[in-house]
């Protein structure tokens, strides 16, 4: 008898935990295609954003806004990795000090940008969406600084211009998603 009532108490307890826990009580809805269009319209390059978020392999519409932010941070990190790989040989091949200095500074910019994005990932897991937004903008500014570091007359635009733009696009996607998360939660 005693063990039966104890087990029913346990069942009752686990049910109350189930209902009190807000993550169970309020399931996060999937992102709709309409919402993706709205998010992308808030970025400076909507067509790039749509191309990325409607990528079939990403299944962006099968996750929550939170999940979409996580995916976007991963994409930005992958983009930064590619750029860092591209910079190393450019430093070695630089024809003079000015050029070498520019690429070296860019390499440091991307190390900072990656640190910001890793911070963004940590803050996202704590649902600190304002914090994520700050880090997304910090990462974006590092790509702008890199473009500035390579302001050398012979380079117009810089050899890293396209990579810097791509990285900024990813940061703007994170920014637009976190703007909505800040509004909602
Ligand atoms: C879609 O995503 C996959 C995996 O990240 C990537 O390999 C592919 O190039 C992407 N396609 C487009 C059209 O961007
Ligand atoms: C998700 O988006 C893809 C491509 O945009 C679409 O084909 C698919 O039907 C969508 N799935 C859902 C569940 O809305
Ligand atoms: C989100 O999408 C997936 C795959 O289409 C589906 O199985 C799941 O039920 C959806 N979740 C919600 C909350 O709509
Ligand atoms: C270094 O090389 C760049 C690119 O060729 C050139 O524009 C610049 O004038 C050079 N600077 C010096 C100090 O030689």
Short mmCIF file of C-alpha atoms and ligand atoms in Angstrom, two decimals:
data_model
loop_
_atom_site.label_atom_id
_atom_site.label_comp_id
_atom_site.label_asym_id
_atom_site.label_seq_id
_atom_site.Cartn_x
_atom_site.Cartn_y
_atom_site.Cartn_z
CA UNK A 1 0.00 0.00 0.00
CA UNK A 2 2.69 2.41 1.12
CA UNK A 3 4.81 1.76 -1.97
CA UNK A 4 1.75 2.15 -4.21
CA UNK A 5 0.89 5.60 -2.83
CA UNK A 6 4.53 6.62 -3.08
CA UNK A 7 4.64 5.66 -6.75
CA UNK A 8 1.40 7.49 -7.46
CA UNK A 9 2.84 10.54 -5.72
CA UNK A 10 5.86 10.25 -8.02
CA UNK A 11 3.58 10.04 -11.05
CA UNK A 12 1.67 13.11 -9.84
CA UNK A 13 4.96 14.95 -9.26
CA UNK A 14 6.35 14.15 -12.67
CA UNK A 15 3.09 15.34 -14.25
CA UNK A 16 3.24 18.65 -12.39
CA UNK A 17 6.87 19.11 -13.48
CA UNK A 18 5.78 18.36 -17.02
CA UNK A 19 3.13 21.07 -16.91
CA UNK A 20 5.09 23.68 -14.94
CA UNK A 21 8.25 23.47 -17.06
CA UNK A 22 7.73 26.36 -19.53
CA UNK A 23 9.61 24.57 -22.32
CA UNK A 24 6.93 21.85 -22.20
CA UNK A 25 4.03 24.22 -21.60
CA UNK A 26 4.88 26.46 -24.54
CA UNK A 27 6.26 24.47 -27.51
CA UNK A 28 8.20 26.77 -29.82
CA UNK A 29 6.43 26.82 -33.18
CA UNK A 30 8.31 26.05 -36.38
CA UNK A 31 9.43 29.00 -38.47
CA UNK A 32 7.02 29.54 -41.37
CA UNK A 33 8.13 30.38 -44.90
CA UNK A 34 6.38 33.75 -44.42
CA UNK A 35 8.48 34.43 -41.34
CA UNK A 36 11.66 33.59 -43.23
CA UNK A 37 10.65 36.10 -45.90
CA UNK A 38 10.01 38.75 -43.20
CA UNK A 39 13.37 38.06 -41.53
CA UNK A 40 15.23 38.27 -44.86
CA UNK A 41 13.47 41.53 -45.79
CA UNK A 42 15.12 43.10 -42.71
CA UNK A 43 18.63 42.26 -43.97
CA UNK A 44 20.61 44.44 -46.44
CA UNK A 45 20.81 41.48 -48.88
CA UNK A 46 17.38 39.76 -48.83
CA UNK A 47 18.08 37.54 -51.85
CA UNK A 48 21.27 36.13 -50.30
CA UNK A 49 19.36 35.50 -47.05
CA UNK A 50 16.50 33.74 -48.87
CA UNK A 51 18.92 31.63 -50.87
CA UNK A 52 20.61 30.51 -47.64
CA UNK A 53 17.50 29.93 -45.51
CA UNK A 54 15.54 28.15 -48.24
CA UNK A 55 18.41 25.70 -48.82
CA UNK A 56 16.70 22.29 -48.74
CA UNK A 57 19.49 20.65 -46.74
CA UNK A 58 19.05 23.24 -43.97
CA UNK A 59 15.36 22.48 -43.24
CA UNK A 60 15.05 26.03 -41.89
CA UNK A 61 11.23 25.72 -41.78
CA UNK A 62 11.42 22.64 -39.57
CA UNK A 63 13.03 24.42 -36.63
CA UNK A 64 12.17 27.22 -34.21
CA UNK A 65 13.49 30.79 -34.40
CA UNK A 66 16.01 29.70 -31.77
CA UNK A 67 17.07 26.78 -33.98
CA UNK A 68 17.32 29.10 -36.97
CA UNK A 69 19.62 31.41 -34.99
CA UNK A 70 21.81 28.42 -34.11
CA UNK A 71 22.00 27.32 -37.77
CA UNK A 72 22.92 30.86 -38.85
CA UNK A 73 25.71 31.11 -36.28
CA UNK A 74 27.12 27.80 -37.58
CA UNK A 75 26.99 29.10 -41.16
CA UNK A 76 28.79 32.31 -40.14
CA UNK A 77 31.47 30.26 -38.34
CA UNK A 78 31.96 28.08 -41.44
CA UNK A 79 32.29 31.20 -43.60
CA UNK A 80 34.88 32.68 -41.20
CA UNK A 81 36.83 29.39 -41.28
CA UNK A 82 36.96 29.49 -45.09
CA UNK A 83 38.25 33.06 -45.01
CA UNK A 84 40.94 32.25 -42.45
CA UNK A 85 42.11 29.37 -44.66
CA UNK A 86 42.25 31.79 -47.61
CA UNK A 87 44.26 34.41 -45.68
CA UNK A 88 47.21 32.24 -44.50
CA UNK A 89 48.82 31.76 -47.94
CA UNK A 90 48.14 35.43 -48.80
CA UNK A 91 50.26 36.50 -45.81
CA UNK A 92 53.13 34.27 -47.00
CA UNK A 93 52.89 35.44 -50.62
CA UNK A 94 52.59 39.18 -49.80
CA UNK A 95 54.90 41.24 -52.03
CA UNK A 96 55.77 43.81 -49.37
CA UNK A 97 55.32 44.87 -45.77
CA UNK A 98 52.14 46.95 -46.36
CA UNK A 99 50.30 44.05 -47.97
CA UNK A 100 51.55 41.53 -45.42
CA UNK A 101 50.48 43.85 -42.58
CA UNK A 102 46.98 44.17 -44.10
CA UNK A 103 46.46 40.42 -44.34
CA UNK A 104 47.92 39.86 -40.87
CA UNK A 105 45.44 42.37 -39.41
CA UNK A 106 42.61 40.65 -41.33
CA UNK A 107 43.62 37.32 -39.86
CA UNK A 108 43.37 38.88 -36.39
CA UNK A 109 39.99 40.40 -37.31
CA UNK A 110 38.63 36.96 -38.20
CA UNK A 111 40.02 35.44 -34.99
CA UNK A 112 38.07 38.12 -33.10
CA UNK A 113 34.98 37.51 -35.23
CA UNK A 114 35.12 33.77 -34.48
CA UNK A 115 35.47 34.54 -30.75
CA UNK A 116 32.36 36.76 -30.97
CA UNK A 117 30.38 34.04 -32.74
CA UNK A 118 31.42 31.44 -30.17
CA UNK A 119 30.23 33.88 -27.50
CA UNK A 120 26.99 34.27 -29.48
CA UNK A 121 26.52 30.48 -29.40
CA UNK A 122 27.02 30.42 -25.63
CA UNK A 123 24.61 33.33 -25.11
CA UNK A 124 22.01 31.72 -27.38
CA UNK A 125 22.02 28.57 -25.26
CA UNK A 126 21.23 30.85 -22.28
CA UNK A 127 18.42 32.52 -24.29
CA UNK A 128 20.26 35.85 -24.00
CA UNK A 129 19.07 37.10 -27.39
CA UNK A 130 20.19 40.71 -26.82
CA UNK A 131 23.66 39.36 -26.09
CA UNK A 132 23.63 37.33 -29.32
CA UNK A 133 22.64 40.44 -31.27
CA UNK A 134 25.55 42.42 -29.79
CA UNK A 135 28.01 39.65 -30.74
CA UNK A 136 26.62 39.37 -34.29
CA UNK A 137 27.27 43.09 -34.81
CA UNK A 138 30.73 42.80 -33.23
CA UNK A 139 31.59 40.01 -35.69
CA UNK A 140 30.24 42.06 -38.61
CA UNK A 141 32.44 45.01 -37.62
CA UNK A 142 35.52 42.77 -37.75
CA UNK A 143 34.82 41.98 -41.43
CA UNK A 144 34.45 45.72 -42.09
CA UNK A 145 37.75 46.33 -40.30
CA UNK A 146 39.42 43.69 -42.50
CA UNK A 147 38.18 45.46 -45.65
CA UNK A 148 39.63 48.70 -44.20
CA UNK A 149 42.98 47.01 -43.39
CA UNK A 150 43.35 46.18 -47.09
CA UNK A 151 42.72 49.69 -48.37
CA UNK A 152 45.76 49.62 -50.63
CA UNK A 153 45.59 51.56 -53.96
CA UNK A 154 46.47 48.47 -56.02
CA UNK A 155 43.56 46.60 -54.44
CA UNK A 156 40.24 48.00 -55.55
CA UNK A 157 38.25 46.28 -54.16
CA UNK A 158 40.32 44.17 -51.76
CA UNK A 159 41.03 40.51 -52.68
CA UNK A 160 38.92 39.56 -49.64
CA UNK A 161 35.99 41.82 -50.58
CA UNK A 162 33.62 39.00 -51.57
CA UNK A 163 34.47 36.90 -48.52
CA UNK A 164 34.01 39.91 -46.23
CA UNK A 165 30.64 40.67 -47.83
CA UNK A 166 29.51 37.05 -47.49
CA UNK A 167 30.50 37.00 -43.83
CA UNK A 168 28.65 40.28 -43.20
CA UNK A 169 25.56 38.79 -44.85
CA UNK A 170 25.61 35.84 -42.42
CA UNK A 171 26.04 38.22 -39.46
CA UNK A 172 23.10 40.28 -40.69
CA UNK A 173 20.96 37.11 -40.86
CA UNK A 174 21.84 36.34 -37.20
CA UNK A 175 21.05 39.97 -36.34
CA UNK A 176 17.63 39.88 -38.05
CA UNK A 177 16.67 36.57 -36.39
CA UNK A 178 17.75 37.75 -32.92
CA UNK A 179 15.80 40.99 -33.41
CA UNK A 180 12.66 38.86 -33.69
CA UNK A 181 13.69 36.68 -30.74
CA UNK A 182 14.16 39.84 -28.63
CA UNK A 183 10.64 40.97 -29.63
CA UNK A 184 9.04 37.59 -28.83
CA UNK A 185 10.77 36.36 -25.69
C1 LIG B 1 22.99 24.12 -49.25
O1 LIG B 1 23.66 23.66 -48.08
C2 LIG B 1 24.61 22.68 -48.32
C3 LIG B 1 25.16 22.19 -46.99
O2 LIG B 1 25.49 23.25 -46.16
C4 LIG B 1 25.70 23.23 -49.24
O3 LIG B 1 26.66 22.25 -49.52
C5 LIG B 1 25.08 23.74 -50.53
O4 LIG B 1 26.05 24.35 -51.33
C6 LIG B 1 23.96 24.71 -50.23
N1 LIG B 1 23.26 25.06 -51.47
C7 LIG B 1 23.10 26.33 -51.87
C8 LIG B 1 22.32 26.52 -53.13
O5 LIG B 1 23.55 27.27 -51.24
C1 LIG B 2 9.88 23.99 -46.22
O1 LIG B 2 10.40 24.72 -47.29
C2 LIG B 2 10.62 23.93 -48.44
C3 LIG B 2 11.38 24.77 -49.44
O2 LIG B 2 11.13 26.13 -49.30
C4 LIG B 2 9.25 23.47 -48.95
O3 LIG B 2 9.40 22.70 -50.12
C5 LIG B 2 8.58 22.65 -47.88
O4 LIG B 2 7.29 22.29 -48.27
C6 LIG B 2 8.52 23.41 -46.57
N1 LIG B 2 8.08 22.51 -45.53
C7 LIG B 2 7.16 22.86 -44.63
C8 LIG B 2 6.85 21.82 -43.59
O5 LIG B 2 6.60 23.95 -44.65
C1 LIG B 3 8.02 21.20 -37.23
O1 LIG B 3 8.28 20.55 -38.48
C2 LIG B 3 8.49 19.15 -38.36
C3 LIG B 3 8.85 18.61 -39.74
O2 LIG B 3 8.03 19.12 -40.75
C4 LIG B 3 7.24 18.48 -37.79
O3 LIG B 3 7.45 17.11 -37.63
C5 LIG B 3 6.92 19.12 -36.43
O4 LIG B 3 5.72 18.58 -35.95
C6 LIG B 3 6.79 20.62 -36.56
N1 LIG B 3 6.64 21.20 -35.23
C7 LIG B 3 5.68 22.08 -34.93
C8 LIG B 3 5.66 22.59 -33.53
O5 LIG B 3 4.87 22.46 -35.78
C1 LIG B 4 53.08 47.04 -51.85
O1 LIG B 4 52.40 46.32 -52.85
C2 LIG B 4 51.15 46.88 -53.23
C3 LIG B 4 50.45 45.91 -54.16
O2 LIG B 4 51.27 45.54 -55.23
C4 LIG B 4 51.40 48.24 -53.84
O3 LIG B 4 50.16 48.84 -54.21
C5 LIG B 4 52.08 49.13 -52.81
O4 LIG B 4 52.40 50.37 -53.37
C6 LIG B 4 53.35 48.46 -52.29
N1 LIG B 4 53.86 49.24 -51.18
C7 LIG B 4 55.14 49.48 -51.01
C8 LIG B 4 55.53 50.27 -49.81
O5 LIG B 4 55.98 49.08 -51.81
#
